């Protein structure tokens, strides 16, 4: 999620997305080595905001021969697909955020996790037979490590990082806010710094959230 709606921030995120699409995805499926290529962006629909239609973002689209289609002001029907996706994410993310008791300022983490989950669930456009993840990577998603959003998470502290050596705390309490996209690590919110950290050695306590439900 964007930390700012400034033109430079929007452009950098869009560049990252385009670069990801251009990558060739190599997969090892049994003994079969597969190469899959994603079609690059050729057009994009925007809502007419200045950070899209002018300045750095517009120049980048022009340089990359990406056509911009601008929707009519206040006419949400012009962006029906995007509005539908956003509504779905809201319906998943907001209950998670409410049950977690996290401050509303952490809504990006809830929406990120909602998006992660939705991409791994059977989709109506795919006859509820496959998830977008399965279509993209040609394998079923592994959901065995998913935990309840907002539950307590105790991350192991290696002996070399403990303040008092052997006598120091063996773990630190965080809040679980999702899964990392590029590894099997968990995304954990540090309440002391309000920053999200990665950890692979974590013990969870989901009882507090379960009792609420």
Coordinates of N, CA, C and O in Angstrom, one line a residue, residues 1-6 8-10 13 107-108 194-196:
X1 N 0.8 -1.2 0.0 CA 0.0 0.0 0.0 C 0.9 1.2 0.0 O 2.0 1.3 0.6
X2 N 0.3 2.3 -0.6 CA 1.1 3.5 -0.7 C 1.1 4.3 0.6 O 0.1 4.3 1.3
X3 N 2.3 4.8 0.9 CA 2.4 5.6 2.1 C 2.0 7.1 1.8 O 1.8 7.9 2.7
X4 N 2.0 7.4 0.5 CA 1.7 8.8 0.1 C 1.0 8.7 -1.3 O 1.3 7.8 -2.1
X5 N 0.2 9.7 -1.6 CA -0.4 9.7 -2.9 C 0.3 10.7 -3.9 O -0.2 11.1 -4.9
X6 N 1.5 11.0 -3.5 CA 2.4 11.9 -4.3 C 2.7 11.2 -5.6 O 2.8 9.9 -5.6
X8 N 5.4 10.8 -7.3 CA 6.6 9.9 -7.3 C 6.3 8.6 -6.6 O 6.8 7.5 -7.1
X9 N 5.5 8.6 -5.5 CA 5.2 7.3 -4.8 C 4.4 6.4 -5.7 O 4.6 5.2 -5.7
X10 N 3.4 7.0 -6.3 CA 2.5 6.2 -7.2 C 3.3 5.6 -8.4 O 3.1 4.5 -8.7
X13 N 5.5 2.6 -7.2 CA 4.7 1.4 -7.0 C 4.3 0.8 -8.3 O 4.3 -0.4 -8.5
X107 N -5.2 -0.1 9.0 CA -6.0 -0.7 8.0 C -5.2 -1.2 6.8 O -5.7 -2.2 6.2
X108 N -4.1 -0.6 6.4 CA -3.4 -1.2 5.2 C -2.9 -2.6 5.5 O -3.0 -3.4 4.6
X194 N 5.4 0.3 16.3 CA 4.4 0.4 15.2 C 5.0 0.0 13.9 O 4.5 0.4 12.8
X195 N 6.0 -0.8 13.9 CA 6.6 -1.3 12.7 C 6.4 -2.8 12.5 O 6.2 -3.5 13.5
X196 N 6.3 -3.2 11.2 CA 6.1 -4.6 10.9 C 7.4 -5.3 10.7 O 8.3 -4.8 9.9

